[in-house]
């Protein structure tokens, strides 16, 4: 009995200590050299600033790995979308080398083209995502995620039309990797524990970009001084949008048969059960170094997949935005909502936010010079829209979840329109209260 008690105490200490480290690294801004931001952003910025050449070499190597990996594994042959994205990744490597060689044409080396994509996005991302993955390991690897998930279970069915067991999936999909979240959702769906509709709600409502990506968006739009307000309001808005889209077609027209029933617990038993669930994870958790390495390597692989796509798809999007009316036309669908939201330049904002369908970073790039309210709404929309062609759509198509491109385009439009109105309302409140001042 003494041994069991000692083991429980050790697990409790592990959960409290490591989860606290994750909370501090992610949510506590610290001022260093006159700059206030969260710890892992300080670390990534230091590496990019002081070790730029080694970081540049690492970034290019990761791009090459990201372009070669689909070919080596054969995954590029799965679908037309995979083939196209693989071509974009190869093009991204070539574009980067072209830029670094100094031979790219002047039209591509204007400061808001390749220099911005490479210097302001790719280099910081090459450090932020792997380091952010380490921070996430502390946050989700030692029981805190499971404890929060159990506490959220009573509201899942009522608000989001998904079973209580999806709470862990939803939180993991938001703060972690969308690819990991989709993998988890697909596994549970194929096991018969989610209906097709429930799986679709989770895939299009919770499987957003990781929290590490949110840091890059916030940095690009100069919102890091308001990180906690941005993160938590974005979290709430994203889940609120999902509560609405779960009640609209096309989601409501997807088959909802099967699945599993919820097991309800009174709060008097739920709190102890939540604590016990977190403690059980801490007890069974692998060695901390192995957990950290696993998350770090997952972050590296994600970075490798994203960097060349950003260079190629990002450049394509910027050229389309600057020299064609593509996003002007798509943005017309969003103008009524940016106007109702009280944004200062509704058409420019709508055009920029429409570009998020191609790549979630494009709105941040196109609207980085806008007023603070528009930048805040843009930062929220970049995350809460969830659906974009450069990554999430092909990931969903690779699963068993019955979602077509047509379905996802309709959900993207719904989420973006609703998100603009919600984010604008919260942004106005933030300005009035001084939270965005």
CSV table of C-alpha atoms in Angstrom, one decimal:
chain,number,residue,atom,x,y,z
A,1,UNK,CA,0.0,0.0,0.0
A,2,UNK,CA,2.8,2.4,0.8
A,3,UNK,CA,4.3,1.8,-2.6
A,4,UNK,CA,1.0,2.5,-4.3
A,5,UNK,CA,0.6,5.7,-2.3
A,6,UNK,CA,4.1,6.8,-3.1
A,7,UNK,CA,3.5,6.2,-6.8
A,8,UNK,CA,0.3,8.3,-6.7
A,9,UNK,CA,2.2,11.1,-5.0
A,10,UNK,CA,4.9,10.9,-7.7
A,11,UNK,CA,2.2,11.0,-10.5
A,12,UNK,CA,0.5,14.0,-8.8
A,13,UNK,CA,3.8,15.8,-8.6
A,14,UNK,CA,4.5,15.0,-12.3
A,15,UNK,CA,1.1,16.3,-13.4
A,16,UNK,CA,1.3,19.5,-11.3
A,17,UNK,CA,4.9,20.3,-12.2
A,18,UNK,CA,5.0,19.6,-15.9
A,19,UNK,CA,1.5,21.0,-16.5
A,20,UNK,CA,2.5,24.2,-14.7
A,21,UNK,CA,5.6,24.5,-16.9
A,22,UNK,CA,3.4,24.2,-19.9
A,23,UNK,CA,1.0,26.9,-18.6
A,24,UNK,CA,3.9,29.3,-17.8
A,25,UNK,CA,5.5,28.7,-21.2
A,26,UNK,CA,2.3,29.3,-23.1
A,27,UNK,CA,0.3,31.8,-21.1
A,28,UNK,CA,2.6,34.0,-19.0
A,29,UNK,CA,4.1,36.9,-20.9
A,30,UNK,CA,7.6,37.7,-19.6
A,31,UNK,CA,9.5,40.9,-20.5
A,32,UNK,CA,13.1,40.4,-21.7
A,33,UNK,CA,15.2,43.2,-23.2
A,34,UNK,CA,12.1,45.5,-23.3
A,35,UNK,CA,10.0,43.0,-25.2
A,36,UNK,CA,7.1,41.2,-23.5
A,37,UNK,CA,5.9,37.9,-24.9
A,38,UNK,CA,5.6,34.2,-24.0
A,39,UNK,CA,8.8,32.2,-23.2
A,40,UNK,CA,9.0,30.0,-26.3
A,41,UNK,CA,8.5,33.0,-28.6
A,42,UNK,CA,11.5,34.6,-26.8
A,43,UNK,CA,13.5,31.5,-27.5
A,44,UNK,CA,12.6,31.2,-31.1
A,45,UNK,CA,13.1,34.9,-31.7
A,46,UNK,CA,16.6,34.8,-30.1
A,47,UNK,CA,17.6,31.9,-32.3
A,48,UNK,CA,16.4,33.6,-35.5
A,49,UNK,CA,18.1,36.9,-34.5
A,50,UNK,CA,21.4,35.6,-33.2
A,51,UNK,CA,21.9,32.4,-35.2
A,52,UNK,CA,20.3,33.4,-38.5
A,53,UNK,CA,22.7,31.4,-40.8
A,54,UNK,CA,22.3,28.1,-39.0
A,55,UNK,CA,18.6,28.6,-38.7
A,56,UNK,CA,18.4,29.4,-42.5
A,57,UNK,CA,20.3,26.1,-43.2
A,58,UNK,CA,17.9,24.2,-40.9
A,59,UNK,CA,14.9,25.8,-42.5
A,60,UNK,CA,16.0,24.8,-46.1
A,61,UNK,CA,16.8,21.3,-44.9
A,62,UNK,CA,13.4,21.0,-43.4
A,63,UNK,CA,11.8,22.3,-46.7
A,64,UNK,CA,13.7,19.7,-48.7
A,65,UNK,CA,12.6,16.9,-46.3
A,66,UNK,CA,9.0,18.2,-46.5
A,67,UNK,CA,9.1,18.1,-50.3
A,68,UNK,CA,10.8,14.7,-50.5
A,69,UNK,CA,8.8,12.9,-47.8
A,70,UNK,CA,5.6,12.5,-49.8
A,71,UNK,CA,7.5,11.1,-52.7
A,72,UNK,CA,9.5,8.7,-50.6
A,73,UNK,CA,6.5,7.4,-48.8
A,74,UNK,CA,4.3,7.3,-51.9
A,75,UNK,CA,1.6,9.4,-50.2
A,76,UNK,CA,1.7,11.9,-53.1
A,77,UNK,CA,-0.1,9.4,-55.2
A,78,UNK,CA,-3.2,9.1,-52.9
A,79,UNK,CA,-5.2,11.8,-54.7
A,80,UNK,CA,-5.1,14.6,-57.2
A,81,UNK,CA,-5.0,17.1,-54.2
A,82,UNK,CA,-1.9,15.3,-52.8
A,83,UNK,CA,-0.2,15.4,-56.1
A,84,UNK,CA,-0.8,19.1,-56.5
A,85,UNK,CA,0.3,19.9,-52.9
A,86,UNK,CA,3.5,17.8,-53.5
A,87,UNK,CA,4.2,19.9,-56.6
A,88,UNK,CA,3.7,23.1,-54.6
A,89,UNK,CA,6.2,21.8,-52.0
A,90,UNK,CA,8.8,21.1,-54.6
A,91,UNK,CA,8.2,24.5,-56.1
A,92,UNK,CA,8.5,26.0,-52.6
A,93,UNK,CA,12.0,24.6,-52.2
A,94,UNK,CA,13.0,25.8,-55.7
A,95,UNK,CA,11.5,29.3,-55.0
A,96,UNK,CA,13.4,29.5,-51.7
A,97,UNK,CA,16.7,28.5,-53.3
A,98,UNK,CA,16.0,31.0,-56.2
A,99,UNK,CA,15.4,33.8,-53.7
A,100,UNK,CA,18.5,32.9,-51.6
A,101,UNK,CA,20.7,32.8,-54.7
A,102,UNK,CA,19.8,36.5,-55.4
A,103,UNK,CA,18.7,35.7,-59.0
A,104,UNK,CA,14.9,36.0,-58.5
A,105,UNK,CA,13.3,38.8,-60.5
A,106,UNK,CA,12.6,42.2,-59.0
A,107,UNK,CA,8.8,41.6,-59.0
A,108,UNK,CA,9.3,38.7,-56.6
A,109,UNK,CA,11.8,40.4,-54.4
A,110,UNK,CA,9.7,43.4,-53.4
A,111,UNK,CA,9.6,43.6,-49.6
A,112,UNK,CA,6.0,42.3,-49.4
A,113,UNK,CA,6.7,39.2,-51.6
A,114,UNK,CA,9.5,36.6,-51.1
A,115,UNK,CA,11.4,38.7,-48.5
A,116,UNK,CA,8.3,38.7,-46.3
A,117,UNK,CA,7.5,35.1,-46.8
A,118,UNK,CA,11.0,34.0,-46.1
A,119,UNK,CA,12.3,36.4,-43.5
A,120,UNK,CA,9.1,37.1,-41.5
A,121,UNK,CA,7.3,33.7,-41.8
A,122,UNK,CA,9.5,30.8,-42.9
A,123,UNK,CA,12.5,31.5,-40.6
A,124,UNK,CA,10.5,32.2,-37.5
A,125,UNK,CA,8.2,29.3,-38.2
A,126,UNK,CA,11.2,27.0,-38.5
A,127,UNK,CA,11.9,27.6,-34.8
A,128,UNK,CA,8.5,28.5,-33.4
A,129,UNK,CA,6.7,25.3,-34.3
A,130,UNK,CA,9.3,22.8,-33.0
A,131,UNK,CA,9.9,24.8,-29.8
A,132,UNK,CA,6.2,25.3,-29.5
A,133,UNK,CA,5.7,21.6,-29.8
A,134,UNK,CA,8.0,21.1,-26.8
A,135,UNK,CA,5.8,23.6,-24.8
A,136,UNK,CA,2.7,21.7,-25.9
A,137,UNK,CA,4.2,18.5,-24.6
A,138,UNK,CA,4.2,19.9,-21.1
A,139,UNK,CA,0.7,21.2,-21.6
A,140,UNK,CA,-1.0,18.1,-23.0
A,141,UNK,CA,1.3,15.1,-22.2
A,142,UNK,CA,0.9,14.8,-18.4
A,143,UNK,CA,-2.8,14.7,-17.6
A,144,UNK,CA,-4.0,18.4,-17.8
A,145,UNK,CA,-5.7,17.8,-21.2
A,146,UNK,CA,-7.6,14.8,-20.0
A,147,UNK,CA,-8.7,16.5,-16.8
A,148,UNK,CA,-10.0,19.5,-18.8
A,149,UNK,CA,-11.7,17.1,-21.3
A,150,UNK,CA,-13.7,15.3,-18.5
A,151,UNK,CA,-14.8,18.7,-17.1
A,152,UNK,CA,-16.0,19.8,-20.5
A,153,UNK,CA,-18.0,16.6,-21.2
A,154,UNK,CA,-21.4,17.8,-19.9
A,155,UNK,CA,-21.6,20.6,-22.4
A,156,UNK,CA,-20.3,18.8,-25.5
A,157,UNK,CA,-23.6,17.2,-26.5
A,158,UNK,CA,-25.7,20.2,-25.6
A,159,UNK,CA,-23.6,22.8,-27.4
A,160,UNK,CA,-21.7,21.0,-30.2
A,161,UNK,CA,-23.8,17.9,-30.9
A,162,UNK,CA,-20.9,15.6,-30.2
A,163,UNK,CA,-20.5,12.9,-27.5
A,164,UNK,CA,-18.8,13.8,-24.2
A,165,UNK,CA,-15.8,11.7,-25.1
A,166,UNK,CA,-15.1,14.2,-28.0
A,167,UNK,CA,-14.1,16.8,-25.4
A,168,UNK,CA,-10.5,15.5,-25.3
A,169,UNK,CA,-10.4,15.3,-29.1
A,170,UNK,CA,-11.7,18.9,-29.4
A,171,UNK,CA,-9.2,20.4,-27.0
A,172,UNK,CA,-6.3,18.4,-28.5
A,173,UNK,CA,-7.3,19.4,-32.0
A,174,UNK,CA,-7.3,23.1,-31.0
A,175,UNK,CA,-4.1,23.4,-28.9
A,176,UNK,CA,-2.2,20.7,-30.8
A,177,UNK,CA,-1.7,19.7,-34.4
A,178,UNK,CA,-4.7,19.6,-36.7
A,179,UNK,CA,-3.1,16.6,-38.4
A,180,UNK,CA,-2.9,14.7,-35.1
A,181,UNK,CA,-6.5,15.8,-34.2
A,182,UNK,CA,-7.8,14.5,-37.6
A,183,UNK,CA,-5.9,11.3,-37.1
A,184,UNK,CA,-7.6,10.8,-33.7
A,185,UNK,CA,-11.0,11.7,-35.1
A,186,UNK,CA,-10.7,9.3,-38.0
A,187,UNK,CA,-9.6,6.5,-35.7
A,188,UNK,CA,-12.5,7.0,-33.3
A,189,UNK,CA,-14.9,7.3,-36.3
A,190,UNK,CA,-13.7,4.1,-37.9
A,191,UNK,CA,-14.1,2.4,-34.5
A,192,UNK,CA,-17.8,3.3,-34.6
A,193,UNK,CA,-17.7,5.6,-31.6
A,194,UNK,CA,-18.6,8.7,-33.7
A,195,UNK,CA,-21.4,9.0,-36.2
A,196,UNK,CA,-20.5,10.5,-39.6
A,197,UNK,CA,-22.0,13.8,-38.6
A,198,UNK,CA,-20.2,13.9,-35.3
A,199,UNK,CA,-16.9,13.2,-37.0
A,200,UNK,CA,-17.6,16.0,-39.6
A,201,UNK,CA,-18.4,18.5,-36.8
A,202,UNK,CA,-15.1,17.7,-35.1
A,203,UNK,CA,-13.1,17.8,-38.3
A,204,UNK,CA,-14.5,21.1,-39.5
A,205,UNK,CA,-15.0,22.7,-36.1
A,206,UNK,CA,-12.1,21.8,-33.9
A,207,UNK,CA,-9.2,20.6,-36.0
A,208,UNK,CA,-7.7,24.0,-36.4
A,209,UNK,CA,-4.1,25.1,-36.6
A,210,UNK,CA,-1.9,24.5,-33.6
A,211,UNK,CA,-1.3,27.1,-30.8
A,212,UNK,CA,2.2,27.5,-32.1
A,213,UNK,CA,0.9,28.7,-35.4
A,214,UNK,CA,-1.3,31.2,-33.5
A,215,UNK,CA,1.9,32.8,-32.2
A,216,UNK,CA,3.2,33.3,-35.7
A,217,UNK,CA,-0.2,34.9,-36.7
A,218,UNK,CA,-0.1,37.1,-33.7
A,219,UNK,CA,3.5,38.2,-34.4
A,220,UNK,CA,2.8,38.9,-38.0
A,221,UNK,CA,-0.2,41.1,-37.0
A,222,UNK,CA,1.7,42.7,-34.1
A,223,UNK,CA,-0.8,41.3,-31.5
A,224,UNK,CA,1.7,39.6,-29.2
A,225,UNK,CA,1.3,42.4,-26.5
A,226,UNK,CA,-2.3,41.1,-26.3
A,227,UNK,CA,-1.5,37.4,-26.5
A,228,UNK,CA,-3.8,36.1,-23.7
A,229,UNK,CA,-6.7,38.2,-24.9
A,230,UNK,CA,-6.2,37.0,-28.4
A,231,UNK,CA,-5.7,33.3,-27.5
A,232,UNK,CA,-8.6,32.9,-25.1
A,233,UNK,CA,-11.1,35.0,-27.2
A,234,UNK,CA,-10.1,33.0,-30.3
A,235,UNK,CA,-10.6,29.8,-28.4
A,236,UNK,CA,-14.1,30.8,-27.3
A,237,UNK,CA,-15.0,32.3,-30.8
A,238,UNK,CA,-13.8,29.2,-32.6
A,239,UNK,CA,-15.9,26.9,-30.4
A,240,UNK,CA,-18.9,29.3,-30.6
A,241,UNK,CA,-18.8,29.2,-34.4
A,242,UNK,CA,-18.8,25.4,-34.3
A,243,UNK,CA,-21.9,25.4,-32.1
A,244,UNK,CA,-23.7,27.3,-34.9
A,245,UNK,CA,-22.3,25.4,-37.9
A,246,UNK,CA,-23.2,22.1,-36.2
A,247,UNK,CA,-26.9,23.2,-36.6
A,248,UNK,CA,-26.7,24.3,-40.3
A,249,UNK,CA,-26.5,22.4,-43.6
A,250,UNK,CA,-24.4,20.8,-45.0
A,251,UNK,CA,-23.4,19.4,-41.6
A,252,UNK,CA,-27.0,18.6,-40.6
A,253,UNK,CA,-27.6,16.6,-43.8
A,254,UNK,CA,-24.8,14.1,-43.0
A,255,UNK,CA,-25.8,10.7,-41.6
A,256,UNK,CA,-26.1,10.6,-37.8
A,257,UNK,CA,-26.8,7.0,-37.2
A,258,UNK,CA,-24.6,4.8,-34.9
A,259,UNK,CA,-22.1,6.2,-32.5
A,260,UNK,CA,-22.1,5.7,-28.7
A,261,UNK,CA,-24.3,7.0,-25.9
A,262,UNK,CA,-23.0,9.4,-23.3
A,263,UNK,CA,-22.3,8.3,-19.7
A,264,UNK,CA,-23.5,11.1,-17.4
A,265,UNK,CA,-22.0,11.8,-14.0
A,266,UNK,CA,-23.1,14.3,-11.4
A,267,UNK,CA,-20.7,17.1,-10.6
A,268,UNK,CA,-20.1,15.6,-7.2
A,269,UNK,CA,-18.5,12.6,-9.0
A,270,UNK,CA,-17.2,14.4,-12.1
A,271,UNK,CA,-14.6,16.6,-10.3
A,272,UNK,CA,-13.0,13.6,-8.6
A,273,UNK,CA,-13.2,11.6,-11.9
A,274,UNK,CA,-11.6,14.4,-13.8
A,275,UNK,CA,-8.8,14.6,-11.3
A,276,UNK,CA,-8.4,10.8,-11.4
A,277,UNK,CA,-8.3,10.8,-15.2
A,278,UNK,CA,-5.5,13.3,-15.3
A,279,UNK,CA,-3.6,11.4,-12.6
A,280,UNK,CA,-4.0,8.2,-14.5
A,281,UNK,CA,-2.4,9.8,-17.6
A,282,UNK,CA,0.4,11.1,-15.5
A,283,UNK,CA,0.9,7.6,-14.0
A,284,UNK,CA,1.1,5.9,-17.3
A,285,UNK,CA,3.0,8.7,-19.1
A,286,UNK,CA,6.2,7.7,-20.8
A,287,UNK,CA,9.5,9.1,-19.7
A,288,UNK,CA,9.4,12.9,-19.9
A,289,UNK,CA,12.4,13.0,-22.3
A,290,UNK,CA,10.6,10.6,-24.6
A,291,UNK,CA,7.4,12.6,-24.6
A,292,UNK,CA,9.3,15.8,-25.3
A,293,UNK,CA,11.2,14.2,-28.2
A,294,UNK,CA,8.0,12.7,-29.6
A,295,UNK,CA,6.3,16.1,-29.6
A,296,UNK,CA,9.5,17.9,-30.9
A,297,UNK,CA,9.8,15.5,-33.8
A,298,UNK,CA,6.1,15.8,-34.7
A,299,UNK,CA,6.7,19.6,-34.7
A,300,UNK,CA,9.7,19.2,-37.0
A,301,UNK,CA,7.7,17.1,-39.4
A,302,UNK,CA,4.8,19.5,-39.4
A,303,UNK,CA,7.2,22.4,-40.0
A,304,UNK,CA,8.8,20.5,-42.9
A,305,UNK,CA,5.4,20.0,-44.5
A,306,UNK,CA,4.3,23.6,-44.0
A,307,UNK,CA,7.4,25.7,-44.9
A,308,UNK,CA,7.6,24.8,-48.6
A,309,UNK,CA,3.8,25.2,-48.9
A,310,UNK,CA,4.0,28.7,-47.4
A,311,UNK,CA,6.7,29.7,-49.9
A,312,UNK,CA,4.8,28.4,-53.0
A,313,UNK,CA,1.2,28.8,-52.1
A,314,UNK,CA,1.9,32.0,-50.1
A,315,UNK,CA,3.6,33.5,-53.2
A,316,UNK,CA,0.8,32.3,-55.5
A,317,UNK,CA,-1.7,33.9,-53.2
A,318,UNK,CA,0.2,37.2,-52.9
A,319,UNK,CA,0.5,37.4,-56.7
A,320,UNK,CA,-3.2,36.6,-57.2
A,321,UNK,CA,-4.1,39.2,-54.6
A,322,UNK,CA,-1.9,41.8,-56.2
A,323,UNK,CA,-2.4,41.2,-59.9
A,324,UNK,CA,-5.8,39.4,-60.3
A,325,UNK,CA,-9.4,39.9,-59.1
A,326,UNK,CA,-9.7,36.4,-57.7
A,327,UNK,CA,-9.9,37.4,-54.0
A,328,UNK,CA,-11.8,40.5,-54.9
A,329,UNK,CA,-14.6,38.3,-56.3
A,330,UNK,CA,-14.5,35.9,-53.4
A,331,UNK,CA,-14.3,38.8,-50.9
A,332,UNK,CA,-17.5,40.2,-52.2
A,333,UNK,CA,-19.3,37.4,-50.4
A,334,UNK,CA,-17.8,38.6,-47.1
A,335,UNK,CA,-18.2,42.4,-47.6
A,336,UNK,CA,-21.7,42.5,-45.9
A,337,UNK,CA,-20.2,40.9,-42.8
A,338,UNK,CA,-17.0,43.1,-42.6
A,339,UNK,CA,-19.3,46.1,-43.0
A,340,UNK,CA,-21.7,44.9,-40.3
A,341,UNK,CA,-18.7,44.2,-38.1
A,342,UNK,CA,-17.7,47.9,-38.3
A,343,UNK,CA,-14.3,47.3,-39.9
A,344,UNK,CA,-12.8,50.5,-41.2
A,345,UNK,CA,-12.1,49.2,-44.8
A,346,UNK,CA,-14.7,46.5,-45.3
A,347,UNK,CA,-13.8,45.6,-48.9
A,348,UNK,CA,-10.0,45.4,-48.2
A,349,UNK,CA,-10.7,43.3,-45.1
A,350,UNK,CA,-13.1,41.0,-46.9
A,351,UNK,CA,-10.6,40.5,-49.7
A,352,UNK,CA,-7.8,39.7,-47.3
A,353,UNK,CA,-9.8,37.3,-45.2
A,354,UNK,CA,-11.1,35.5,-48.3
A,355,UNK,CA,-7.5,34.6,-49.1
A,356,UNK,CA,-7.5,32.3,-46.0
A,357,UNK,CA,-9.3,29.7,-48.1
A,358,UNK,CA,-6.0,29.1,-50.0
A,359,UNK,CA,-3.6,29.4,-47.0
A,360,UNK,CA,-4.4,30.4,-43.4
A,361,UNK,CA,-1.4,32.8,-43.3
A,362,UNK,CA,-2.4,34.8,-46.3
A,363,UNK,CA,-4.9,37.1,-44.4
A,364,UNK,CA,-2.2,38.0,-41.9
A,365,UNK,CA,0.2,38.8,-44.7
A,366,UNK,CA,-2.3,40.9,-46.7
A,367,UNK,CA,-3.7,42.8,-43.7
A,368,UNK,CA,-0.6,43.3,-41.6
A,369,UNK,CA,-0.8,47.1,-42.1
A,370,UNK,CA,-4.5,47.4,-41.2
A,371,UNK,CA,-5.8,49.1,-38.0
A,372,UNK,CA,-5.8,47.1,-34.8
A,373,UNK,CA,-9.4,46.0,-34.9
A,374,UNK,CA,-9.1,44.6,-38.4
A,375,UNK,CA,-5.8,42.9,-37.5
A,376,UNK,CA,-7.5,41.3,-34.4
A,377,UNK,CA,-10.4,40.1,-36.5
A,378,UNK,CA,-8.0,38.8,-39.1
A,379,UNK,CA,-6.0,36.9,-36.5
A,380,UNK,CA,-9.2,35.2,-35.2
A,381,UNK,CA,-10.5,34.4,-38.7
A,382,UNK,CA,-7.2,32.9,-39.7
A,383,UNK,CA,-7.7,30.3,-37.0
A,384,UNK,CA,-11.4,30.0,-36.6
A,385,UNK,CA,-12.2,29.5,-40.3
A,386,UNK,CA,-10.4,26.1,-39.8
A,387,UNK,CA,-10.6,25.1,-43.5
A,388,UNK,CA,-7.9,25.9,-46.0
A,389,UNK,CA,-6.6,24.2,-49.2
A,390,UNK,CA,-2.9,24.2,-48.3
A,391,UNK,CA,-3.2,21.6,-45.6
A,392,UNK,CA,-6.5,20.8,-43.8
A,393,UNK,CA,-8.6,20.0,-46.8
A,394,UNK,CA,-6.2,17.4,-48.2
A,395,UNK,CA,-5.9,16.0,-44.7
A,396,UNK,CA,-9.6,15.6,-44.3
A,397,UNK,CA,-9.9,14.0,-47.8
A,398,UNK,CA,-7.3,11.4,-46.7
A,399,UNK,CA,-9.5,10.2,-43.8
A,400,UNK,CA,-12.7,8.1,-43.9
A,401,UNK,CA,-14.9,11.1,-42.8
A,402,UNK,CA,-17.5,11.6,-45.5
A,403,UNK,CA,-16.8,15.3,-46.3
A,404,UNK,CA,-16.5,16.5,-49.9
A,405,UNK,CA,-14.7,19.6,-51.1
A,406,UNK,CA,-18.2,21.1,-51.7
A,407,UNK,CA,-19.2,20.4,-48.1
A,408,UNK,CA,-16.0,22.0,-46.8
A,409,UNK,CA,-16.3,25.1,-49.0
A,410,UNK,CA,-19.8,25.8,-47.7
A,411,UNK,CA,-18.6,25.3,-44.1
A,412,UNK,CA,-15.6,27.6,-44.7
A,413,UNK,CA,-18.0,30.4,-45.9
A,414,UNK,CA,-20.3,29.9,-42.9
A,415,UNK,CA,-17.4,29.9,-40.4
A,416,UNK,CA,-15.7,32.9,-42.0
A,417,UNK,CA,-18.9,35.0,-42.1
A,418,UNK,CA,-20.1,34.1,-38.6
A,419,UNK,CA,-16.5,34.5,-37.3
A,420,UNK,CA,-16.1,38.0,-38.7
A,421,UNK,CA,-19.3,39.2,-36.8
A,422,UNK,CA,-18.3,37.5,-33.6
A,423,UNK,CA,-14.6,38.6,-33.7
A,424,UNK,CA,-15.6,42.2,-34.6
A,425,UNK,CA,-18.0,42.3,-31.6
A,426,UNK,CA,-15.3,41.0,-29.2
A,427,UNK,CA,-12.8,43.3,-30.8
A,428,UNK,CA,-14.9,46.4,-30.2
A,429,UNK,CA,-15.4,45.2,-26.6
A,430,UNK,CA,-11.6,44.8,-26.3
A,431,UNK,CA,-11.0,48.3,-27.5
A,432,UNK,CA,-13.6,49.8,-25.2
A,433,UNK,CA,-12.2,48.0,-22.2
A,434,UNK,CA,-8.6,48.8,-23.1
A,435,UNK,CA,-7.6,45.1,-23.8
A,436,UNK,CA,-6.5,46.0,-27.3
A,437,UNK,CA,-5.2,49.5,-26.6
